[in-house]
Coordinates of C-alpha atoms (C1' of nucleotides) in Angstrom, one line a residue:
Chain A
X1 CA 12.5 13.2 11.9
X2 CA 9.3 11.2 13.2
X3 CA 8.7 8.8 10.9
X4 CA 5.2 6.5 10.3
X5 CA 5.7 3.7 12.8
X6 CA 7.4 0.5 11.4
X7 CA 4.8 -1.5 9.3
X8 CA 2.5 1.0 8.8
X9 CA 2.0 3.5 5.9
X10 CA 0.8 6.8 4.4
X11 CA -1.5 6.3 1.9
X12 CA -0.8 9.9 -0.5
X13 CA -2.6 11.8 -2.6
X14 CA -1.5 9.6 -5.8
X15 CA -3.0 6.6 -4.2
X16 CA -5.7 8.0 -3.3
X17 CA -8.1 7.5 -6.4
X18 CA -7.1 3.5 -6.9
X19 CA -8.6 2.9 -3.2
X20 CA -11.6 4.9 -3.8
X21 CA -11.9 2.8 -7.1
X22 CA -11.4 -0.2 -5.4
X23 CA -13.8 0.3 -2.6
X24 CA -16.2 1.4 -4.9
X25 CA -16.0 -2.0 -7.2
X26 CA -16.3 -3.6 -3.6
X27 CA -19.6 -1.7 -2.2
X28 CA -21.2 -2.0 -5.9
X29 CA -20.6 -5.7 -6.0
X30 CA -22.0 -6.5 -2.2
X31 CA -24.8 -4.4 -3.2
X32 CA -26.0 -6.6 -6.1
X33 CA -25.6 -9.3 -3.7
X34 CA -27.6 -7.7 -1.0
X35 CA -25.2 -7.4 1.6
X36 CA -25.7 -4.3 4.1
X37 CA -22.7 -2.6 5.5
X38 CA -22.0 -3.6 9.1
X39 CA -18.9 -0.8 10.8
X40 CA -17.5 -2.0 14.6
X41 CA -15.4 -0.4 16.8
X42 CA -11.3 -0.1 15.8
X43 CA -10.9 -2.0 19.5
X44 CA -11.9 -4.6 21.4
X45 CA -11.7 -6.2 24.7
X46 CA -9.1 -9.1 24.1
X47 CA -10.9 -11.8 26.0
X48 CA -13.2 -11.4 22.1
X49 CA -10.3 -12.3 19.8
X50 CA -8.9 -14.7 22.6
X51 CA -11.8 -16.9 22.3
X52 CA -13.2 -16.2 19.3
X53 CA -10.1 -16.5 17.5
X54 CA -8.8 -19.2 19.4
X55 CA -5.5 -19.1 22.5
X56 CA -3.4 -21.4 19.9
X57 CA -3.7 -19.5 17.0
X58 CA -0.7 -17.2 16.1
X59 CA -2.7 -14.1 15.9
X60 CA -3.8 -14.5 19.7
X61 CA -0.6 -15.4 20.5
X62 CA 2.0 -13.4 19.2
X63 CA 0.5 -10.5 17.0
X64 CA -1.8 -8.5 18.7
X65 CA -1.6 -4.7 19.7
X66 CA -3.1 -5.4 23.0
X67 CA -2.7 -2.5 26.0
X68 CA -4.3 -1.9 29.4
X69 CA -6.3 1.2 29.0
X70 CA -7.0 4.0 32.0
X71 CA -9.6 2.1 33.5
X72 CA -7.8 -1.5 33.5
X73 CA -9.1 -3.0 31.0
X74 CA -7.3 -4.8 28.3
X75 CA -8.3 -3.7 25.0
X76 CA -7.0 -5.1 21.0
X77 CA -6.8 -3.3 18.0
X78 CA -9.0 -5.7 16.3
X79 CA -6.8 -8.3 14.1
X80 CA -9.6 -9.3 11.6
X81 CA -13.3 -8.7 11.9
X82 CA -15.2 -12.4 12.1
X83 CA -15.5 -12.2 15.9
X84 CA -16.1 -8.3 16.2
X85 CA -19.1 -9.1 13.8
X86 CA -19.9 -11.6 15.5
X87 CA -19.9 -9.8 18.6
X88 CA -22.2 -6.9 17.6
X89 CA -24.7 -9.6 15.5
X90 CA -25.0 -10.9 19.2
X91 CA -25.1 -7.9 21.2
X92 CA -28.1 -7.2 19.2
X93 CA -29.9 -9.6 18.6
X94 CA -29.7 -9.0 14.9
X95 CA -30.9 -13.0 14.4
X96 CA -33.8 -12.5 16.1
X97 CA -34.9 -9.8 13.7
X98 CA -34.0 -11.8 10.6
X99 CA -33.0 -15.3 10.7
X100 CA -29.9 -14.8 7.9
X101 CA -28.3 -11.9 8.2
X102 CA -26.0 -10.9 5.2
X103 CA -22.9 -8.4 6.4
X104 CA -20.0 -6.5 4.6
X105 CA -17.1 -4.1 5.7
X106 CA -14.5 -2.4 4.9
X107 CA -11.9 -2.0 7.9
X108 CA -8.0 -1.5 9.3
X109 CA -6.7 -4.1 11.2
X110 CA -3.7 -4.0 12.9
X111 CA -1.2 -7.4 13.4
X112 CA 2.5 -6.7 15.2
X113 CA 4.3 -8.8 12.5
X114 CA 7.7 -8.5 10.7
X115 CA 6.4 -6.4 7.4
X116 CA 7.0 -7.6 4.4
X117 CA 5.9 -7.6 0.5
X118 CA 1.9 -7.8 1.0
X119 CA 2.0 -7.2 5.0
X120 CA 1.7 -4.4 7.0
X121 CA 0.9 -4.0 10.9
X122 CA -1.9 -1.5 9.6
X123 CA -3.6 -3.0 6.6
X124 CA -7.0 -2.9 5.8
X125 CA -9.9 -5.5 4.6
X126 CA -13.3 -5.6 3.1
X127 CA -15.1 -8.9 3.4
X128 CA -18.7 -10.2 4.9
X129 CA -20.1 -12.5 7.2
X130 CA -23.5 -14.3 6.5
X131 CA -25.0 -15.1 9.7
X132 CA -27.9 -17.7 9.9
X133 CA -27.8 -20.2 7.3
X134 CA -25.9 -23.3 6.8
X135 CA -26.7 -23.3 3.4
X136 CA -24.2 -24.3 1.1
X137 CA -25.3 -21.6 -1.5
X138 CA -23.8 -19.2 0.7
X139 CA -20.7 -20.7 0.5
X140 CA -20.6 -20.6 -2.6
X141 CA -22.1 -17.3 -2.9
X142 CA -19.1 -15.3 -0.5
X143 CA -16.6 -17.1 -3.5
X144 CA -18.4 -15.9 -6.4
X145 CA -18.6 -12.3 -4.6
X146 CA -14.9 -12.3 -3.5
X147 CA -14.0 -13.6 -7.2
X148 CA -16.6 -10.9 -9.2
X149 CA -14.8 -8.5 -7.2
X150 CA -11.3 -9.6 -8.3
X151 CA -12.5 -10.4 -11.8
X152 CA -14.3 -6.6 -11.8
X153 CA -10.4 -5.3 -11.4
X154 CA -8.9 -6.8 -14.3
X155 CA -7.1 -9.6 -12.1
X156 CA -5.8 -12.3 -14.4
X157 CA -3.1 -14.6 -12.4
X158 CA -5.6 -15.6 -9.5
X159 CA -6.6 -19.2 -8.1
X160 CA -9.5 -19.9 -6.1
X161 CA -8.0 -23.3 -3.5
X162 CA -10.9 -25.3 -2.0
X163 CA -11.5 -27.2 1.0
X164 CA -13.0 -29.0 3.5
X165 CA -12.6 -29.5 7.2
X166 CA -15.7 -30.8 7.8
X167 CA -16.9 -31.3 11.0
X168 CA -15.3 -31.1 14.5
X169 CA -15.7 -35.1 15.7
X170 CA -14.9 -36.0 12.3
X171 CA -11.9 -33.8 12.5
X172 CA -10.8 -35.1 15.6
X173 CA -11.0 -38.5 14.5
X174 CA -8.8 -37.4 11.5
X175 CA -6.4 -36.2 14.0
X176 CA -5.6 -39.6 15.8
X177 CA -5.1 -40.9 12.2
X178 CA -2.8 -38.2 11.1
X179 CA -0.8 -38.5 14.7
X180 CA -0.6 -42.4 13.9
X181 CA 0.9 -41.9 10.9
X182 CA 3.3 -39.2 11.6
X183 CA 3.9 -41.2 14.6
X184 CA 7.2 -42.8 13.6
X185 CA 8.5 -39.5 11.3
X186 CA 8.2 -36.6 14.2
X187 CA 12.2 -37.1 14.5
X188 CA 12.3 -36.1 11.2
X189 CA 10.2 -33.1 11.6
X190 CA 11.3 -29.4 12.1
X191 CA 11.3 -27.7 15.2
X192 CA 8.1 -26.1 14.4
X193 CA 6.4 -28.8 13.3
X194 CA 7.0 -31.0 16.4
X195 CA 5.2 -28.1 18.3
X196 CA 2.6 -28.4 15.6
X197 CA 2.6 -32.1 16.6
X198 CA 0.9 -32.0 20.0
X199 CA -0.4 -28.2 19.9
X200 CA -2.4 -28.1 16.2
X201 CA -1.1 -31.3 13.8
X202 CA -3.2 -30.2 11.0
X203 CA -0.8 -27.2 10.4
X204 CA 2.2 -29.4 9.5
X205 CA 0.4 -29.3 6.6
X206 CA 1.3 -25.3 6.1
X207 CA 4.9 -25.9 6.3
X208 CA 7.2 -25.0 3.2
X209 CA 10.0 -26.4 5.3
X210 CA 11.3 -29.7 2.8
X211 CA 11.7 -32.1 5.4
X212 CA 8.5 -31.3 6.5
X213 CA 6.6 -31.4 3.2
X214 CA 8.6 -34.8 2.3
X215 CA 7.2 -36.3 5.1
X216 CA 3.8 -35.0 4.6
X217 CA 3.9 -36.4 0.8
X218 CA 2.0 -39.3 1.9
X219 CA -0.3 -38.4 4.8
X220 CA -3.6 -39.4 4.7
X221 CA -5.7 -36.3 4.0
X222 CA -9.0 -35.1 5.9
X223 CA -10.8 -34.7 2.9
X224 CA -10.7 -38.2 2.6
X225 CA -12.0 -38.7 6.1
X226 CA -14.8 -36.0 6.6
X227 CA -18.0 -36.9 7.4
X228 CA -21.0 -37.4 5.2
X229 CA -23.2 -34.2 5.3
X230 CA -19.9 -32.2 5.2
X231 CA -19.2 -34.6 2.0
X232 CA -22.1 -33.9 0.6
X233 CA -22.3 -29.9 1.4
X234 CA -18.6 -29.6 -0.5
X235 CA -20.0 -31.6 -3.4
X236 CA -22.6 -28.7 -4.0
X237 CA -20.2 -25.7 -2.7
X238 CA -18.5 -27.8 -6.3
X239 CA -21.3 -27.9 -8.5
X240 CA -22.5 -24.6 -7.8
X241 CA -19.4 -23.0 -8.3
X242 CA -18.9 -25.0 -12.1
X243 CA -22.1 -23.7 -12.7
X244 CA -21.5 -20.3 -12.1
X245 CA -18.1 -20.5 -14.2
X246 CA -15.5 -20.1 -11.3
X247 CA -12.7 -21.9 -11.9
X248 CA -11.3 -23.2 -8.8
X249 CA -9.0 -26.7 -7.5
X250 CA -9.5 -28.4 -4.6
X251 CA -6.0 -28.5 -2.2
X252 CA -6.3 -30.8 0.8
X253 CA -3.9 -29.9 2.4
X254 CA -5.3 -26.1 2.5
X255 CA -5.3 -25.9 6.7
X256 CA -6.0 -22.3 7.6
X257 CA -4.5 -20.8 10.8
X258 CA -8.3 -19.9 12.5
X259 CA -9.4 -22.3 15.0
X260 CA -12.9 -21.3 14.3
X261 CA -13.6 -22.8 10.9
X262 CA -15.3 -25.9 9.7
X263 CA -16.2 -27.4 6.3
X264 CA -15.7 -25.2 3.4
X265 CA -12.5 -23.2 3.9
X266 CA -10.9 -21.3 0.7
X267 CA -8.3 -19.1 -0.5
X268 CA -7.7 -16.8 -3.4
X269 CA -4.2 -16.3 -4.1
X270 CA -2.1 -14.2 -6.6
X271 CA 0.7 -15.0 -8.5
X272 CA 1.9 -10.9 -8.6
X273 CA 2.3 -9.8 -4.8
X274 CA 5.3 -11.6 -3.8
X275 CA 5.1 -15.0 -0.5
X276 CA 1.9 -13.5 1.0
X277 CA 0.4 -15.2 -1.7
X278 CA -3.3 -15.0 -0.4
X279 CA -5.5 -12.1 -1.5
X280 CA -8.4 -14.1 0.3
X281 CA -9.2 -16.3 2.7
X282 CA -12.4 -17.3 4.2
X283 CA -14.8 -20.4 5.3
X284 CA -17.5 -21.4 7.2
X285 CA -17.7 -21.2 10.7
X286 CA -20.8 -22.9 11.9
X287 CA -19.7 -23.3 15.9
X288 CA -18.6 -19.8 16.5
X289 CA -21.3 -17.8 17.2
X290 CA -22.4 -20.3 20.1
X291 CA -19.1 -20.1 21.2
X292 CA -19.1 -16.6 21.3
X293 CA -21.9 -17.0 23.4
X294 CA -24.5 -16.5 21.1
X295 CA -27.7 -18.6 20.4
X296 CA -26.4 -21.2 18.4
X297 CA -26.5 -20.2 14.6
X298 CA -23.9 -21.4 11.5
X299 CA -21.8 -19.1 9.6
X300 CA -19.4 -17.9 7.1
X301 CA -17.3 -15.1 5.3
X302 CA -14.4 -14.2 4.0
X303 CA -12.2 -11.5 4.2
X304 CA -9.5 -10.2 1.7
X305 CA -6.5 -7.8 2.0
X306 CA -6.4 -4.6 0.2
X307 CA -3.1 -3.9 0.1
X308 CA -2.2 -7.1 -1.3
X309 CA -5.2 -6.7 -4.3
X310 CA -3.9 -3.4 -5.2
X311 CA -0.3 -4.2 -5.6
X312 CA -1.4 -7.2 -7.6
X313 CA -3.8 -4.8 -9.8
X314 CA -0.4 -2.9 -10.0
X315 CA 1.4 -5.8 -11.4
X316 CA -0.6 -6.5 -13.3
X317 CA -1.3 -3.3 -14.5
X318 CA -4.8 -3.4 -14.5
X319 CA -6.2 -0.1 -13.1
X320 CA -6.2 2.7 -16.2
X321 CA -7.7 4.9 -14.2
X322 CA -8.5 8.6 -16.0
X323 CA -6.0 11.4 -15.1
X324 CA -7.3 13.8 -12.5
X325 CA -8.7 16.6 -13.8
X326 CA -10.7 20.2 -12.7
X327 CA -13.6 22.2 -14.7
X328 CA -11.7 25.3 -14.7
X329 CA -9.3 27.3 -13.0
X330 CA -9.2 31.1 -13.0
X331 CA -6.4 33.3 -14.1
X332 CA -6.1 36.7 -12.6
X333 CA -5.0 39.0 -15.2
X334 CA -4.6 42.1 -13.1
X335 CA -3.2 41.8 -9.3
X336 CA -5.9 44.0 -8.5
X337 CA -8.9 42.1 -9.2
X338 CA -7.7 39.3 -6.8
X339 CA -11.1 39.8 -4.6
X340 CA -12.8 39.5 -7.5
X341 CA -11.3 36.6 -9.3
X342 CA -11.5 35.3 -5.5
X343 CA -15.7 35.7 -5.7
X344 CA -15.6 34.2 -9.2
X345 CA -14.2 30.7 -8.1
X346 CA -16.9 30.7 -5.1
X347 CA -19.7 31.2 -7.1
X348 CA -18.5 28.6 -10.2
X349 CA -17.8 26.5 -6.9
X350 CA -21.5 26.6 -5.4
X351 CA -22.8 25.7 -9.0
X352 CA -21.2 22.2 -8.5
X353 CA -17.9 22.5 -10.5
X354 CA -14.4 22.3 -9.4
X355 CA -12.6 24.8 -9.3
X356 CA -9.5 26.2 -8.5
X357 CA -7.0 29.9 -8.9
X358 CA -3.4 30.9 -8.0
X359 CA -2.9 31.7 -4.5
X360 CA 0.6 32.3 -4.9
X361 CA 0.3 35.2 -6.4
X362 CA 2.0 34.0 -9.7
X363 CA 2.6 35.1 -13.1
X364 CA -0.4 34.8 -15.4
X365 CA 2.5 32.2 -17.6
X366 CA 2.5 30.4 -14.1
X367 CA -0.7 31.0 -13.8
X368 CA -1.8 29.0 -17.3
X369 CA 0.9 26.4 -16.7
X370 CA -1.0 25.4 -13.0
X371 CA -3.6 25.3 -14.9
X372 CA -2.5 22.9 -17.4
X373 CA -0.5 20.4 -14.7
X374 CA -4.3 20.1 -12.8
X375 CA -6.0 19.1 -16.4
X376 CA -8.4 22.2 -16.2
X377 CA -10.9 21.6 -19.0
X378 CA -11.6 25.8 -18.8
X379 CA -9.7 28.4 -18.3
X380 CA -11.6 32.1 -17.2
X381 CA -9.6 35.1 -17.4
X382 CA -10.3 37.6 -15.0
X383 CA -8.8 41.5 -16.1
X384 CA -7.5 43.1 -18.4
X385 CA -9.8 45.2 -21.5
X386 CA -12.2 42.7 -21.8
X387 CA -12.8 43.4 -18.2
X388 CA -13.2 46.6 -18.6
X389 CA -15.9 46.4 -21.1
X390 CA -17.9 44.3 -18.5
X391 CA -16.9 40.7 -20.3
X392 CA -15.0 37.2 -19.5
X393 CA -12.4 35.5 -21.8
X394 CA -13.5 32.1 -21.1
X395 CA -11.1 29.3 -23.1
X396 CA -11.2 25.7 -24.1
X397 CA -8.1 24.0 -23.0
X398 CA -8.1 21.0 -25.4
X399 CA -9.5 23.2 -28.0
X400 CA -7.8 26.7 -27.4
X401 CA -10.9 28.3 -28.4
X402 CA -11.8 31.5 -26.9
X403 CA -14.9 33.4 -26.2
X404 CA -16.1 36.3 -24.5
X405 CA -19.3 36.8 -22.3
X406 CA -21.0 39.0 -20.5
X407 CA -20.9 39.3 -16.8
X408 CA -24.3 38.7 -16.9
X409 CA -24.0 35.2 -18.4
X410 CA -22.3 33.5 -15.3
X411 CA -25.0 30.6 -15.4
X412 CA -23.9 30.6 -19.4
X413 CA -20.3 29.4 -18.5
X414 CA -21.8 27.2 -15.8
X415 CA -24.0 25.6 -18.6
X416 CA -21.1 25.2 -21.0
X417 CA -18.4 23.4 -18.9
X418 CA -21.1 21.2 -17.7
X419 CA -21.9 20.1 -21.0
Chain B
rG1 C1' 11.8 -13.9 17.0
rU2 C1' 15.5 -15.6 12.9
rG3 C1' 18.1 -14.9 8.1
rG4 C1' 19.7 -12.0 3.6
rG5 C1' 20.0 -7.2 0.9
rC6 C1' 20.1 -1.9 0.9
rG7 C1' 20.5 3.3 2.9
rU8 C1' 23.8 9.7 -2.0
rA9 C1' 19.0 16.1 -3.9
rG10 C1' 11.2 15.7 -3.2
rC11 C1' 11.5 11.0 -6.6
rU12 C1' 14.7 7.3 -9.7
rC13 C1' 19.6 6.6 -9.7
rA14 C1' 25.4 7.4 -11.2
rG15 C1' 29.8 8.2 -8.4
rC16 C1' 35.4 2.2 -10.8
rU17 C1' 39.9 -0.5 -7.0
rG18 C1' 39.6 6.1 -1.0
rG19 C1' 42.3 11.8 -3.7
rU20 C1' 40.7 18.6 -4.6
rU21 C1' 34.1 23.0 -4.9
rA22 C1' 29.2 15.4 -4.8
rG23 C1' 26.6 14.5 -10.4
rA24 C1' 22.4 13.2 -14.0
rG25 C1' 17.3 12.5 -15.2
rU26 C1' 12.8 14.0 -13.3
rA27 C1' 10.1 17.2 -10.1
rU28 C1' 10.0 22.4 -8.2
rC29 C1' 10.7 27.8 -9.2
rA30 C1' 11.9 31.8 -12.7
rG31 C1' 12.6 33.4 -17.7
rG32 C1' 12.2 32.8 -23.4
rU33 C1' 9.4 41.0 -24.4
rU34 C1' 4.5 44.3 -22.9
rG35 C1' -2.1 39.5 -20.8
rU36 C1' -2.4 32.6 -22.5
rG37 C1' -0.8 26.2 -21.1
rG38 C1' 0.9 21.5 -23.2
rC39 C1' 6.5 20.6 -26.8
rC40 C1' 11.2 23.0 -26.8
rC41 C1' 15.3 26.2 -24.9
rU42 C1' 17.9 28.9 -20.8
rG43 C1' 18.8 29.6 -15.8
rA44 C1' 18.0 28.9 -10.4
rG45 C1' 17.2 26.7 -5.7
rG46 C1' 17.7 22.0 -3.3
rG47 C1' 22.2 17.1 -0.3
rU48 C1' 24.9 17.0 8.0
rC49 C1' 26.3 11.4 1.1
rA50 C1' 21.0 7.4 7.4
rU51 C1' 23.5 8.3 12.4
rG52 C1' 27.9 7.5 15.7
rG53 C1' 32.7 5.9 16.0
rG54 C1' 37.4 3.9 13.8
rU55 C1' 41.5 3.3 9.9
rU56 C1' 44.2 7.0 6.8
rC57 C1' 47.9 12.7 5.0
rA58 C1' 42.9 12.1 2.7
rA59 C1' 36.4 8.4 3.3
rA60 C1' 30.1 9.0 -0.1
rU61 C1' 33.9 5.2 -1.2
rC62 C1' 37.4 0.7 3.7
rC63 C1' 36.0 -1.4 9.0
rC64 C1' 32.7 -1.6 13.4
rA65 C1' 28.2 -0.3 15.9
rU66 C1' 23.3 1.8 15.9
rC67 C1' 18.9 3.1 13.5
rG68 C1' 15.7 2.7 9.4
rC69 C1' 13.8 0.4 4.9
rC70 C1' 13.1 -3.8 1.8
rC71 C1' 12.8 -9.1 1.0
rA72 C1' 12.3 -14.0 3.0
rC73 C1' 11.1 -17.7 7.2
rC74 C1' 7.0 -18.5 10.9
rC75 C1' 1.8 -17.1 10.1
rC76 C1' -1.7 -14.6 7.7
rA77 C1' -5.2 -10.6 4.2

RNA sequence: GUGGGCGUAGCUCAGCUGGUUAGAGUAUCAGGUUGUGGCCCUGAGGGUCAUGGGUUCAAAUCCCAUCGCCCACCCCA
């Protein structure tokens, strides 16, 4: 038997209405925030992700579904969206039209990682970008919308994490101080982390490994060593945020695996989905865009994972979604009237009401108990002496009335069930 | 890439230390009188016990391998 490929799912029938939910909480909110919907290709020609992402960085360097298409090219299932958005808000020139320009999608991406609980190879993400300004509001802004959103789905056991990275030389200059201190412990590092020494030291801070976190305890810790507008931009990102009543905690040592991001980073993690912990991630990225080639313009977004939101709405049992249901499903009485019963369904269908009848040629028992399993608020029986006399038995199903009507009346029963 | 757990009907699972035709609940289908659901009752269909090999008189049950799934590490949503 083919199966789905490993790390990728089938999202059924059931599912179905908790996505649409869910998307639809996530286009209402963006709305209200006046973000417009921004869709890019599924793929991408790696040199984007490569730099945009950054050659160090674990997605660029082990995860991404990256082949050499007919024409020798090397193309990548894109493995999150910042750069492809970047990449279209570049090819045209959307800054040049408006100076801040406020995006949101909805979007697979695809990662080659061992699954786990929380992580597929096909997931998907909604998030935005909000090209243009280096305004602090908007950071602040893309964390009240991610949290709203969150909030909007009954999530309880959540935790916005704060943080800045400030700016690149003060980073760097954070960096010789971090690698003088660590200086003398690196024996006592893991494997990984001695990589992490020379490659990307910040990330030692990422490690649950104990011998690594024991000899972190004590390291000094960028926030402290930012510079002063960066200071002073998380100080408001802070305020703004109280103000708006979003609980969050600042976490130093919060180092996210993007090259691309500077001052505010943050995270919004659940307690209910299992070690992927984060539901969100995002910050500002205020050097990207030139990077990417662009004219130089500041940054930032977020992006969060559906899957994970969903199974913790699941945990937390939080989505009471309304059963299913159809306005009425026809029951043929007698097998001859099936082109008839057939007609009747059309028509009730091209007044705008669902509806549904046996094709399986059933019993008109079977018949009434399909009827019930799909929550049919009507039932209409088609045959039988009432027939004959030119009428329809139309019944209530959470009433078990009955009535007759003409077959004149058709836009009758329309107006009924639509009451 | 590394480590641990698991693989029996569509789904959730039982099947003890190997012993005759592999079970339950649920779902599906049919019926419970001639044209009417939900509850209830009766019955039916449905399994190469993941796959391949081995041990044994005998394997779903023990051993090995392969594959798959799940969880965790790394990292991320």
């Amino acid at each position: 038997m083919i199966k789905a490929v490993t790390g990728t799912k089938d999202i059924l029938p059931a599912e179905i209405p908790g996505w649409k939910y869910l998307e639809s909480v996530v286009e209402r909110i963006f709305r209200s925030f006046n973000y417009k919907e921004i869709r890019t290709p599924v793929f991408e020609e790696t040199g984007l992700f490569a730099r945009g992402i950054g050659e160090e960085t674990d997605i660029v360097g082990k995860e991404m579904y990256t082949f050499i298409d007919r024409s020798e090219t090397s193309i990548t299932l894109k493995p999150e969206m910042t750069a492809s958005v970047v990449r279209a808000y570049i090819e045209h020139s959307l800054g040049k039209q408006q100076q801040l320009n406020k995006l949101y999608y909805l979007s697979p991406m695809f990662r080659q990682e061992r699954p786990q609980a929380g992580r597929q190879r096909q997931f998907h993400q909604f998030g935005c970008e909000a090209l243009g300004s280096a305004s602090p509001l908007l950071d602040a802004e893309i964390i009240i919308v991610a949290f709203s959103i969150l909030k909007e789905l009954g999530l309880k056991d959540i935790k916005v994490k704060l943080n800045s990275l400030g700016v690149p030389s003060s980073r760097e200059n954070y960096k010789k101080i971090l690698r003088e201190f660590l200086k003398g412990s690196v024996k006592k590092l893991s494997e990984d982390s001695r990589k992490r020494y020379d490659a990307n030291i910040l990330r030692i801070f990422d490690s649950k490994i104990e011998c690594d976190q024991e000899v972190m305890k004590d390291a000094p810790l960028l926030l402290d060593f930012i510079d002063e507008e960066s200071k002073n931009d998380f100080e408001l990102v802070k305020t703004l945020l109280t103000q708006s009543g979003i609980p969050f905690e600042v976490d130093p040592r919060l180092v996210r695996g993007l090259d691309y991001y500077t001052k505010t980073t943050f995270e919004i993690v659940s307690g209910k989905v299992g070690a992927q912990s984060a539901l969100c991630g995002g910050g500002r990225y205020d050097l990207l865009i030139e990077q990417l080639g662009g004219v130089p313009a500041p940054g930032v977004g977020f992006a969060a994972g559906m899957e994970r939101i969903l199974l913790a709405c699941e945990n937390e049992r939080t989505l009471n979604l309304p059963p299913e249901s159809i306005d009425i499903y026809i029951i043929k009485l007698d097998k001859e009237l099936t082109a008839a019963a057939f007609q009747t369904v059309l028509e009730l269908r091209k007044s705008r009401l669902t509806a549904e009848l046996d094709y399986l040629d059933r019993s008109v028992k079977a018949q009434m108990r399909e009827a019930n399993k799909l929550n049919a608020r009507f039932v209409l029986f088609v045959g039988g002496d009432e027939y004959k006399s030119g009428k329809l038995n139309l019944k209530n199903m959470s009433t078990g009335e009955q009535r007759l009507f003409g077959m004149n009346d058709f836009q009758q029963i329309v107006q009924l069930i639509k009451m």
